[in-house]
Coordinates of C-alpha atoms in Angstrom, one line a residue:
X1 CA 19.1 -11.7 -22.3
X2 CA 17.8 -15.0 -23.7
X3 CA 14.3 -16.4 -24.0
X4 CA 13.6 -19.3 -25.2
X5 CA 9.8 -19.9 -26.2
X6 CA 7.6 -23.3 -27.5
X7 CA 4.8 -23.5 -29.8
X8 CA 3.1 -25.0 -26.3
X9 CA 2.5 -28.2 -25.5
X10 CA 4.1 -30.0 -28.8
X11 CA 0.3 -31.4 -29.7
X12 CA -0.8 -31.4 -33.5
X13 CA -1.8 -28.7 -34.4
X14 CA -4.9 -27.5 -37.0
X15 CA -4.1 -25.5 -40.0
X16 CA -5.2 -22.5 -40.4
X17 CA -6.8 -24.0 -44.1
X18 CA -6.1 -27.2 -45.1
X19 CA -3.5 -27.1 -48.4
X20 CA -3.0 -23.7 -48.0
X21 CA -0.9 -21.1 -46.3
X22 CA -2.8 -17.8 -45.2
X23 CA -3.0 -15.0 -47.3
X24 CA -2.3 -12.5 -44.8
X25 CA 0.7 -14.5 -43.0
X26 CA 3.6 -11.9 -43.1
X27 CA 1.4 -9.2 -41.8
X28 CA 0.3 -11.4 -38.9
X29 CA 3.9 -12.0 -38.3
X30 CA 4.5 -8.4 -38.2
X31 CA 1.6 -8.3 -35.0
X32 CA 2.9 -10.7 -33.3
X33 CA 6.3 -9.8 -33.3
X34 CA 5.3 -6.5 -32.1
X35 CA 3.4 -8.0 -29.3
X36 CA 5.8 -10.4 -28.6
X37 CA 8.6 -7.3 -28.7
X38 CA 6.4 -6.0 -25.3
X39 CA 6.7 -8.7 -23.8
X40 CA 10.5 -8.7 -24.1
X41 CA 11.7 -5.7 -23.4
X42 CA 9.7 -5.3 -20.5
X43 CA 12.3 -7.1 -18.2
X44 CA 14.9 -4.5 -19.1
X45 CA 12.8 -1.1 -19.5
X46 CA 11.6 -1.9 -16.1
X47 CA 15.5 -2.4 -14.4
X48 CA 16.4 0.9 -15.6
X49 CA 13.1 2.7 -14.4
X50 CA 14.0 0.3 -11.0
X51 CA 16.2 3.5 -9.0
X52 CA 13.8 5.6 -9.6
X53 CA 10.8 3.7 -8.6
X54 CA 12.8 2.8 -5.5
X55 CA 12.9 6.0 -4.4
X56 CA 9.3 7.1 -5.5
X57 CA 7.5 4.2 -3.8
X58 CA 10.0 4.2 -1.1
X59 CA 10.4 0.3 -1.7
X60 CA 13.7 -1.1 0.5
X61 CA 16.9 -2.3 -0.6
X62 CA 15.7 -5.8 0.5
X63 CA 12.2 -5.6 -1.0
X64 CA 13.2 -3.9 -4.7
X65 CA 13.8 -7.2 -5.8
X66 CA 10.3 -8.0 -6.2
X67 CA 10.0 -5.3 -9.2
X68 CA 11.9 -8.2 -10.9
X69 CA 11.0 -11.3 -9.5
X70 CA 7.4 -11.2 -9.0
X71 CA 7.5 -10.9 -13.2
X72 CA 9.4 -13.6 -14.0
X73 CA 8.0 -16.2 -10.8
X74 CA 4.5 -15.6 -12.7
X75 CA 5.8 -15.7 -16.1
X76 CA 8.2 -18.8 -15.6
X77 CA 5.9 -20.7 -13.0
X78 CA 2.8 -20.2 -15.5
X79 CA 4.7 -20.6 -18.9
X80 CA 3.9 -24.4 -19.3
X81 CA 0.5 -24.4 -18.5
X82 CA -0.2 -21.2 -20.8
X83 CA 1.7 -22.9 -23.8
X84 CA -1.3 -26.3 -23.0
X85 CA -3.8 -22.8 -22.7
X86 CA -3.2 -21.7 -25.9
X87 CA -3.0 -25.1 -28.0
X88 CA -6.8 -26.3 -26.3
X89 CA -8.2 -22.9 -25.6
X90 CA -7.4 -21.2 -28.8
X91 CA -3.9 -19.8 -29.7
X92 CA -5.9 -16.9 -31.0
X93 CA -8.2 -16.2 -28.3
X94 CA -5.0 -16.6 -25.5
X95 CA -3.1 -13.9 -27.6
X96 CA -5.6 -12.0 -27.0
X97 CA -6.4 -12.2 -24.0
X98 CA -2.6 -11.9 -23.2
X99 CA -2.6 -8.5 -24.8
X100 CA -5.4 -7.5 -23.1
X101 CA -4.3 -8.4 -19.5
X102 CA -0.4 -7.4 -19.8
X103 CA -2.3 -3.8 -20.7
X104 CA -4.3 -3.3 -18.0
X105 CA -1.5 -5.4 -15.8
X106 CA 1.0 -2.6 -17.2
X107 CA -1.1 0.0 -16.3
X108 CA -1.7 -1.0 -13.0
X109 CA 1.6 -0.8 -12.2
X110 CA 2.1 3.1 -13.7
X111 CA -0.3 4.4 -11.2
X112 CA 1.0 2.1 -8.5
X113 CA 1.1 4.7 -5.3
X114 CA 2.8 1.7 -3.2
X115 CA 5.4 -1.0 -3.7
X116 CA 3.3 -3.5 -2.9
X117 CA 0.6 -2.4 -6.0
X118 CA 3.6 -2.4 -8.4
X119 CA 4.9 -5.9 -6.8
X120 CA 1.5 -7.2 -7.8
X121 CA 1.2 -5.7 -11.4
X122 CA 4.3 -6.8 -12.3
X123 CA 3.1 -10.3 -11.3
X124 CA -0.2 -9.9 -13.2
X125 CA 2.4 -9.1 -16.5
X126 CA 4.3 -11.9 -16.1
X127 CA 0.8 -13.8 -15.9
X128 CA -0.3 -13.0 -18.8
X129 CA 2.9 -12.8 -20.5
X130 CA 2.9 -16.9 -20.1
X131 CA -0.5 -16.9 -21.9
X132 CA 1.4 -14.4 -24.9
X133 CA 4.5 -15.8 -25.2
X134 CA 3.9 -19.0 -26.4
X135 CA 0.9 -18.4 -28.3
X136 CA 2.2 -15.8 -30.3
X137 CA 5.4 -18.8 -31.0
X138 CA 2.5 -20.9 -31.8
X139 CA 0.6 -18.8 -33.8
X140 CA 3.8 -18.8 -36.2
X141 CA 3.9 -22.6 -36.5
X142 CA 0.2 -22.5 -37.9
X143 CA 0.4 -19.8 -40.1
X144 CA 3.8 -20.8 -41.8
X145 CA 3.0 -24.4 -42.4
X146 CA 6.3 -24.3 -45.7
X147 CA 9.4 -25.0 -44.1
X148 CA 11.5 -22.3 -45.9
X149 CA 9.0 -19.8 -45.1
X150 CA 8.8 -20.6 -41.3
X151 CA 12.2 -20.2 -41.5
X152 CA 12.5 -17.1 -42.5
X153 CA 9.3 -16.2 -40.2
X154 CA 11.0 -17.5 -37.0
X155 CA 14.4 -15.2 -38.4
X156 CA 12.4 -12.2 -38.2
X157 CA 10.7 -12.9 -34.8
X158 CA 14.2 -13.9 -33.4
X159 CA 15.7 -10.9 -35.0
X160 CA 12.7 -8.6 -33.4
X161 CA 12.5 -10.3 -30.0
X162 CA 16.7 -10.2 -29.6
X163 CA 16.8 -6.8 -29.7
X164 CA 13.8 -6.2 -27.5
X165 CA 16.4 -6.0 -24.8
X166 CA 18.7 -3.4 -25.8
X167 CA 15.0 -1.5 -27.0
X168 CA 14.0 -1.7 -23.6
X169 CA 17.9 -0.1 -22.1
X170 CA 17.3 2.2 -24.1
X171 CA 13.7 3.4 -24.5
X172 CA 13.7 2.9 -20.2
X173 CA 16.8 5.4 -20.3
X174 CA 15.0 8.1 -22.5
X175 CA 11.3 7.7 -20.6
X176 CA 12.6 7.6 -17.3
X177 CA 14.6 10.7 -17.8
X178 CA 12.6 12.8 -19.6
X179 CA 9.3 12.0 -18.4
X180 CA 8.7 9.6 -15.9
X181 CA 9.4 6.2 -15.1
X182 CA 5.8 5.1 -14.7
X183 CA 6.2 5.8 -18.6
X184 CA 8.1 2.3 -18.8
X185 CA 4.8 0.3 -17.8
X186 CA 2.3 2.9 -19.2
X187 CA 4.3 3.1 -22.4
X188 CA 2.8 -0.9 -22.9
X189 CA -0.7 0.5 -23.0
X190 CA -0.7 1.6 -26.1
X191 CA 1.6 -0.8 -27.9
X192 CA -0.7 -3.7 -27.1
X193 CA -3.6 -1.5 -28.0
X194 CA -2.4 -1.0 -31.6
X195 CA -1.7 -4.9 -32.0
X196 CA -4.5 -5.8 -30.5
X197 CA -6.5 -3.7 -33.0
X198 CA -4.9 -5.2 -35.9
X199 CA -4.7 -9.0 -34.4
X200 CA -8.8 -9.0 -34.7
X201 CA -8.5 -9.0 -38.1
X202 CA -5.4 -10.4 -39.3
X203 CA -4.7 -13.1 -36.5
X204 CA -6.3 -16.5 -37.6
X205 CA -7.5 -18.9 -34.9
X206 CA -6.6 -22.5 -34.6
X207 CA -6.2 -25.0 -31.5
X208 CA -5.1 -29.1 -31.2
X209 CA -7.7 -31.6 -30.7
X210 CA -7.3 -34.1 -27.9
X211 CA -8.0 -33.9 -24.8
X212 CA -8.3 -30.8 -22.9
X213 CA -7.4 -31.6 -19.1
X214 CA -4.8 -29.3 -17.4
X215 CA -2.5 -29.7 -14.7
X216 CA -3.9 -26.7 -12.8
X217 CA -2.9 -27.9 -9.5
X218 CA 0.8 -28.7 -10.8
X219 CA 1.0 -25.0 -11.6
X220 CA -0.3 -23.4 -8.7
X221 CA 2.0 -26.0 -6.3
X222 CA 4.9 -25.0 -8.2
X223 CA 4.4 -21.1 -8.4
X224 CA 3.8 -20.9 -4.5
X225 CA 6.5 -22.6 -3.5
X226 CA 9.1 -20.7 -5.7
X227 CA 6.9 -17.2 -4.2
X228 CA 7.8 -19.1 -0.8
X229 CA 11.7 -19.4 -1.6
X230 CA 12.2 -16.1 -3.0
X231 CA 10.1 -14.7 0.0
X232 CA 12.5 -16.7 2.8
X233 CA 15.8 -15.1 0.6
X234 CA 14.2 -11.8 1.3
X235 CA 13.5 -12.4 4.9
X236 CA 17.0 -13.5 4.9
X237 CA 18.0 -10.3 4.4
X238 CA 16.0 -8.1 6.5
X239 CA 16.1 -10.6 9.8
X240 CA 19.1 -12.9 8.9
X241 CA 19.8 -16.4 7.5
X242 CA 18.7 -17.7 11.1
X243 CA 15.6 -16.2 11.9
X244 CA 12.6 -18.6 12.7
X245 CA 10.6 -17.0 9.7
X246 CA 13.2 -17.2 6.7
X247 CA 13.9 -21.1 8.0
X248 CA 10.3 -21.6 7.8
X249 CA 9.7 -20.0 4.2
X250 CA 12.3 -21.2 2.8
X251 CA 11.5 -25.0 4.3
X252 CA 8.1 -24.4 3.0
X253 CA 8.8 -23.2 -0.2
X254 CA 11.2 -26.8 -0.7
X255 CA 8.2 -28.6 0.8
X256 CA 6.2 -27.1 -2.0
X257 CA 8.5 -27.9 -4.9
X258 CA 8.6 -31.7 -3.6
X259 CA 4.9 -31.5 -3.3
X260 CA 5.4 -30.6 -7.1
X261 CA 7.3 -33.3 -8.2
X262 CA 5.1 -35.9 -6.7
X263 CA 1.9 -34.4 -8.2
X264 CA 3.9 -34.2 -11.8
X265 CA 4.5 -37.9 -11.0
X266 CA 0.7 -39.0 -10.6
X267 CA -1.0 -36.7 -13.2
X268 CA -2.3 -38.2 -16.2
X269 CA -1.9 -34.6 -18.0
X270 CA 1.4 -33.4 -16.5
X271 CA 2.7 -29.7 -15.9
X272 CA 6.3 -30.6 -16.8
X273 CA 6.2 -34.6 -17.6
X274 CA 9.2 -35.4 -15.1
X275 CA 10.3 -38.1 -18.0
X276 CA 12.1 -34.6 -19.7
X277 CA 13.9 -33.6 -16.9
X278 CA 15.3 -36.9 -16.2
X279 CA 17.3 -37.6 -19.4
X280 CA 21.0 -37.2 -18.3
X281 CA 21.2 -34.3 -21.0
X282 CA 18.5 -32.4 -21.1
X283 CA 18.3 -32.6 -17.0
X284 CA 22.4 -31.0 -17.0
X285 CA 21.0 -28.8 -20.2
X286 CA 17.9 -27.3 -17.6
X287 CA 19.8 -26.6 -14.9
X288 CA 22.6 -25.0 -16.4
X289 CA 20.3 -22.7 -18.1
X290 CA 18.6 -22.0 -14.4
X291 CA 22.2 -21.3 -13.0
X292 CA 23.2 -19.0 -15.4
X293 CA 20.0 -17.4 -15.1
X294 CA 20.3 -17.3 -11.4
X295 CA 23.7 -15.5 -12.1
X296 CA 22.8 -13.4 -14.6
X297 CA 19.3 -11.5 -13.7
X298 CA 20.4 -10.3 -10.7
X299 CA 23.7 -8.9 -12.5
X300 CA 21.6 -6.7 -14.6
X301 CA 20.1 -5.4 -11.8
X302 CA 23.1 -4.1 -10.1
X303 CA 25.1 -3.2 -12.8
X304 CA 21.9 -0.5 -13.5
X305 CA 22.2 0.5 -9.1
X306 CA 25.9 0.6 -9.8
X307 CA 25.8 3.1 -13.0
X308 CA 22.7 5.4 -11.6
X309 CA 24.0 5.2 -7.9
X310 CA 27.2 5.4 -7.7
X311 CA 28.4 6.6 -10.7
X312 CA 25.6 9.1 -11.2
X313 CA 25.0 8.2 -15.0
X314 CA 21.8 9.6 -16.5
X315 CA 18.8 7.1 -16.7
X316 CA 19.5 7.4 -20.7
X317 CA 23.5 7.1 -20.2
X318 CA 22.7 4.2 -18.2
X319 CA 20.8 2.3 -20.6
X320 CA 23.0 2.9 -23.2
X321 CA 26.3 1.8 -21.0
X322 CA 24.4 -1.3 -20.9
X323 CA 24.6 -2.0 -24.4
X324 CA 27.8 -4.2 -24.6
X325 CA 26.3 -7.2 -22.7
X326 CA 23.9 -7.3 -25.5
X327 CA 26.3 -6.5 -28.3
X328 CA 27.9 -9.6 -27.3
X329 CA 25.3 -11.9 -27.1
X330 CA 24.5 -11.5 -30.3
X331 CA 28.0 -11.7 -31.9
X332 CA 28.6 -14.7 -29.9
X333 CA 25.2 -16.3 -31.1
X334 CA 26.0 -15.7 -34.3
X335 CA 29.4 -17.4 -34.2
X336 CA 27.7 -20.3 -32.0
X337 CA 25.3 -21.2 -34.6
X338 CA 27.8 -21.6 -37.1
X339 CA 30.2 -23.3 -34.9
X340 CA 28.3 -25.9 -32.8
X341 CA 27.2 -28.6 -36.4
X342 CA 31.0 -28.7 -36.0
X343 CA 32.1 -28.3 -32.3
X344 CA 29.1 -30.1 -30.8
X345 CA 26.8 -28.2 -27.7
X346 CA 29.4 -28.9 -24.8
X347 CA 32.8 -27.3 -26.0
X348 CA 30.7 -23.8 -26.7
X349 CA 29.0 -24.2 -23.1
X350 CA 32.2 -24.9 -21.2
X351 CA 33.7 -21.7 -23.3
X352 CA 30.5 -19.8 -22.7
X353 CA 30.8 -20.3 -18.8
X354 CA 34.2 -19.4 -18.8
X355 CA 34.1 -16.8 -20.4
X356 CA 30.9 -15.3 -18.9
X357 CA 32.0 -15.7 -15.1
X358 CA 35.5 -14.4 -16.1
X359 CA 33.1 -11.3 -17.3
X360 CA 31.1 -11.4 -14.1
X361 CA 34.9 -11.6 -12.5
X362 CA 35.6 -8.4 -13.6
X363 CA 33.2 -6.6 -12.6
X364 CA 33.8 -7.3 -9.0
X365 CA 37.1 -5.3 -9.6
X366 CA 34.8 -1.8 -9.3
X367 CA 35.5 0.9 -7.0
X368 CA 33.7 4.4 -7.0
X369 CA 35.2 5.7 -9.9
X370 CA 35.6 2.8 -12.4
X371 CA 36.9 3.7 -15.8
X372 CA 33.4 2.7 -18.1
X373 CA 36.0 2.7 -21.2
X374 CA 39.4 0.7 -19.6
X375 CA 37.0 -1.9 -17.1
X376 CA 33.4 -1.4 -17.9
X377 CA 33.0 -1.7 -21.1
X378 CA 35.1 -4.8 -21.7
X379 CA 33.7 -6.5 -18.9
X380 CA 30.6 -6.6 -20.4
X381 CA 31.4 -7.6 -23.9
X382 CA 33.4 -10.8 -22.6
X383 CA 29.9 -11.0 -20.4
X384 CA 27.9 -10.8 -23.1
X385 CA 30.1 -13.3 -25.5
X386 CA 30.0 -15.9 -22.7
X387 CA 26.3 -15.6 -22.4
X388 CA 25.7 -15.7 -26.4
X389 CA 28.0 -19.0 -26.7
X390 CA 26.1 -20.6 -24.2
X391 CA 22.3 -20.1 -24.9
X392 CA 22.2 -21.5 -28.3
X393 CA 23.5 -24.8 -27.7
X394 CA 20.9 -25.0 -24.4
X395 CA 18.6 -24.3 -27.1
X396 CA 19.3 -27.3 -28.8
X397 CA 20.6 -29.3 -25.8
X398 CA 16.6 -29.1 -24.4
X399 CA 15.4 -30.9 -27.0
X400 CA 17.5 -33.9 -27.4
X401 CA 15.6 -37.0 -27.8
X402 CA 12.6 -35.4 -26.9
X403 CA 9.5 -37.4 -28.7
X404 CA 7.4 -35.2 -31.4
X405 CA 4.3 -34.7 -28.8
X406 CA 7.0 -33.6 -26.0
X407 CA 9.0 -31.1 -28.0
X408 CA 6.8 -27.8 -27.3
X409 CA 7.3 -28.5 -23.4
X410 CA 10.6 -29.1 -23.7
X411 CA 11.7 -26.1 -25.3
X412 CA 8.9 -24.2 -23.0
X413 CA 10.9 -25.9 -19.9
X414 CA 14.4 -24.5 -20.6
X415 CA 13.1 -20.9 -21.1
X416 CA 10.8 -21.6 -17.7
X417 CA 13.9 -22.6 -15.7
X418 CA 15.9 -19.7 -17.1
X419 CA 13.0 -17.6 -15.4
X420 CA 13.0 -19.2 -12.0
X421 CA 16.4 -19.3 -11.8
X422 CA 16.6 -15.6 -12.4
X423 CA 13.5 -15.3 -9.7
X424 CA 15.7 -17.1 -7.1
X425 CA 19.2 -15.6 -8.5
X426 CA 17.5 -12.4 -8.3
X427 CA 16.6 -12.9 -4.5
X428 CA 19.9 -14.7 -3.3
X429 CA 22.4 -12.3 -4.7
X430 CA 20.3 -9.5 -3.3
X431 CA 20.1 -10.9 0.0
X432 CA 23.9 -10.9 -0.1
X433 CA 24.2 -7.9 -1.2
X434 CA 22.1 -6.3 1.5
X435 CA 23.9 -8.1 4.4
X436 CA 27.2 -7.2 3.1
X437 CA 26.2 -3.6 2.9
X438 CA 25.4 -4.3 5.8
X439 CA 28.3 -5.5 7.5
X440 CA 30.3 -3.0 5.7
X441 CA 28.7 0.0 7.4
X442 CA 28.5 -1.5 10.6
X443 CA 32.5 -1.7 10.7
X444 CA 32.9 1.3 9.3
X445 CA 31.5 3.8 11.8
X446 CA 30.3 6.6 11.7
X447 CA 29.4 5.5 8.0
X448 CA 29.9 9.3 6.4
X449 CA 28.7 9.6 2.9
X450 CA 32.1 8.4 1.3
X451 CA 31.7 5.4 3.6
X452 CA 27.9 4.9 2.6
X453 CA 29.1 4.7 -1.1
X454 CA 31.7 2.6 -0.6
X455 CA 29.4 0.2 1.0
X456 CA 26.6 -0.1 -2.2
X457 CA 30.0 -0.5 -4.0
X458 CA 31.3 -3.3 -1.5
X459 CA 27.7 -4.9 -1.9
X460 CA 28.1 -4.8 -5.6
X461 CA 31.1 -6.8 -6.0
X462 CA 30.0 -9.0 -3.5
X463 CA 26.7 -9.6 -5.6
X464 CA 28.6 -10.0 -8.9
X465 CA 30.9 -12.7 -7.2
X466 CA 28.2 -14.7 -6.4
X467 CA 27.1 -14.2 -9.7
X468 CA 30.0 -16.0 -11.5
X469 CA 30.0 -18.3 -9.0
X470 CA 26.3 -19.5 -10.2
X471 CA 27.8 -19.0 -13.7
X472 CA 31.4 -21.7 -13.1
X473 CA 28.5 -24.0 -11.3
X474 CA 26.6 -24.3 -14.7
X475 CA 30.2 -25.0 -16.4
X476 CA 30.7 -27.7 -13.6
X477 CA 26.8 -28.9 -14.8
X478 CA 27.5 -29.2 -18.7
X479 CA 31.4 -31.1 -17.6
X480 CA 29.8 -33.7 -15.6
X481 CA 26.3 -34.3 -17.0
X482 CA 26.6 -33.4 -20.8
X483 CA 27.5 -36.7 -23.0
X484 CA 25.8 -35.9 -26.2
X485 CA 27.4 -35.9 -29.1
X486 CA 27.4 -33.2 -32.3
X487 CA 25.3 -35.8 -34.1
X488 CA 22.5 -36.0 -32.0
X489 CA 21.6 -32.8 -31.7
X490 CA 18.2 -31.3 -33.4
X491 CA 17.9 -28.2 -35.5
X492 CA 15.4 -25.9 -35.8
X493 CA 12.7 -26.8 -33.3
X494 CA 13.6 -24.2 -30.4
X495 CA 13.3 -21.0 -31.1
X496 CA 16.3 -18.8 -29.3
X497 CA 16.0 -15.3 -28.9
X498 CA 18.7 -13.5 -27.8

């Protein structure tokens, strides 16, 4: 998985002493990477708890995808206006406060007796995870003010925050199985505790001077009407892709996003200043990152149906057979980094794409009884290494010719669409999946309990062909809008984590 996080809203910022770098710096970085690391692997602890939590709360196979996208609506509609929180309020004070709420959000959600409770916790992380994130990113910028020692800083947080996501496969594997799988959102309680304790201390406050305004109404407009979209894709699949309702939601929920647009355009203090999106570049760069997060959230989520389900892997099992995906990221990164100061951003994209949906390709070749060694495993790794050689160079790609005072909502833009186009992905493919079960069943009668499991199956592949389609559109995104060349693109001011 990759999130990419901004120091906020790119403003100047006010050293923590003036001529000096804080005593207590690298023990600070160790908090906030911790708190940052909760933050993380909460998306994936959560997808392997998801089965369980299905059946416990009796959520239904068109509702479950709320688990997911309420999280990352909140966290990706609300991430540029907590990045402008932190730099006015106090980056101190908003970490803080972000602790504080994704605790008592997190523990919300482990006593959750209904689906509808847990929906709404999950929201209230993703909340307060906007406020977190890019203070904590922001917090690093002020502390480390020596370029070699920021550096290194943002190494170790990248290095901690990567892995957060194959620490949350596995950690969700071993609590759900052998305790519970409220465990995955209780387990946050005392994490944030412990850096919250040592953040009072350690944690040095600072804020930018300017002024303070905030495009409140910009972020509410554009939250509800992405709630609305994803709320029509679910109606979709409960009363069809006709039905008065889901036409009306999902009409709505456009009617809100242009409403959004038109506000962005008459604000003084803009959201989302629309002059970022419009560059030819950075526009192709945002919405390939939102397709390939459309394709790839809801992936993960049946891959982890597909492994507990059908093939009855252990919740541990199952988050370890997940693995590969991010295995391959990271190699891929790695390789990417070195490669694009030679290749340029749009060769490694166009091979990324490829190589992801060819991933996502494979995986629609499941049956009941897949081979994890022979199909599974491989599919993921090429997955994985078309998903690493694509996210750096987006990295990059969102910041091109971005002005100084811009660059913190630039880089807080690309990991925001990432977000929604997971929220929406997440909705669409399961939507699809749900009427082709569907479908499947209904032309298979009576549907005996081979039949039944070669329906989720059916709905699986279905899902995951949707899924690299999403992916090949972002390839067709980077071809046609992507000009820039190798020389133009900046180093060092987004911060990838993958």
């Amino acid at each position: 998985m990759s999130v990419t996080t901004s120091t906020g809203s790119g403003l100047p910022e006010t050293p923590v002493a003036a001529g000096s770098a804080h005593p207590r710096r690298w023990v600070a970085l160790a908090v906030i990477a911790v708190a940052q690391l909760m933050v993380v692997l909460d998306a994936t602890i959560v997808n392997i708890a998801l089965p369980q939590a299905q059946a416990s709360l009796g959520i239904s196979d068109a509702d479950r995808q709320w688990v997911v996208t309420a999280y990352t609506l909140a966290f990706g509609g609300l991430l540029l206006l907590g990045g402008r929180i932190a730099d006015y309020w106090g980056r101190k004070r908003t970490f803080l406060v972000g602790i504080v709420g994704f605790a008592l959000a997190s523990a919300v959600g482990g006593v959750a007796q209904s689906g509808e409770l847990l929906f709404a916790a999950r929201a209230l992380q993703g909340a307060f995870g906007a406020l977190l994130a890019p203070a904590s990113l922001a917090l690093l910028t002020v502390l480390f003010t020596e370029a070699h020692e920021r550096a290194k800083a943002f190494a170790v947080y990248g290095a901690i925050a990567g892995g957060g996501s194959a620490v949350g496969l596995v950690l969700g594997g071993v609590l759900t199985e052998y305790a519970n799988w409220r465990w995955c959102l209780l387990v946050n309680v005392p994490v944030a505790l412990v850096a919250l304790v040592a953040a009072l201390p350690l944690v040095p406050e600072s804020r930018a001077h300017g002024n303070t305004r905030y495009d409140v109404p910009g972020a509410l407009v554009i939250t509800a009407g992405l709630v609305t979209l994803v709320y029509g894709f679910t109606k979709a699949a409960e009363d069809g892709w006709g039905a008065t309702a889901t036409i009306a939601l999902i009409a709505a929920g456009v009617v809100l996003i242009a409403a959004f647009v038109l506000i962005e355009l008459r604000s003084s203090h803009p959201l989302l200043p629309l002059r970022i999106v419009l560059d030819r570049n950075r526009g192709g760069a945002f919405l390939a990152s939102m397709l390939i997060g459309a394709g790839l959230f809801g992936a993960f989520l049946f891959l982890t149906f597909y492994f507990q389900v059908v093939l009855r892997y252990s919740p541990v099992k199952a988050g370890l057979a997940s693995l590969p995906v991010t295995a391959g990221v990271l190699i891929a990164a790695t390789l990417a980094s070195q490669l694009m100061p030679r290749l340029g951003a749009k060769p490694l994209m166009l091979t990324g794409a490829a190589l992801a949906a060819s991933g996502m390709l494979l995986l629609t070749r499941i049956g009941v009884d897949t081979s994890f060694p022979a199909h599974l495993l491989p599919a993921q790794v090429v997955l994985g290494l078309g998903l690493g050689f694509t996210f750096v160079p987006l990295s990059s790609l969102a910041l091109v010719g971005v002005p100084e005072h811009d660059a913190g909502a630039a880089s807080a833009a690309l990991n925001a669409t990432q977000q929604v186009g997971g929220s929406l992905g997440t909705a669409l493919l399961n939507t699809m999946y749900t009427s082709a079960v569907t479908a499947y069943l209904a032309s298979h009668l009576p549907p005996d309990p081979v039949t039944q499991v070669r329906g989720l199956v059916h709905g699986y592949t279905v899902a995951f062909a949707w899924g690299a389609g999403l992916i090949l559109l972002s390839g067709v995104a980077t071809a046609v809008l992507i000009t820039v060349r190798r020389r133009d693109i900046p180093t060092g001011n987004a911060i990838h984590v993958g």
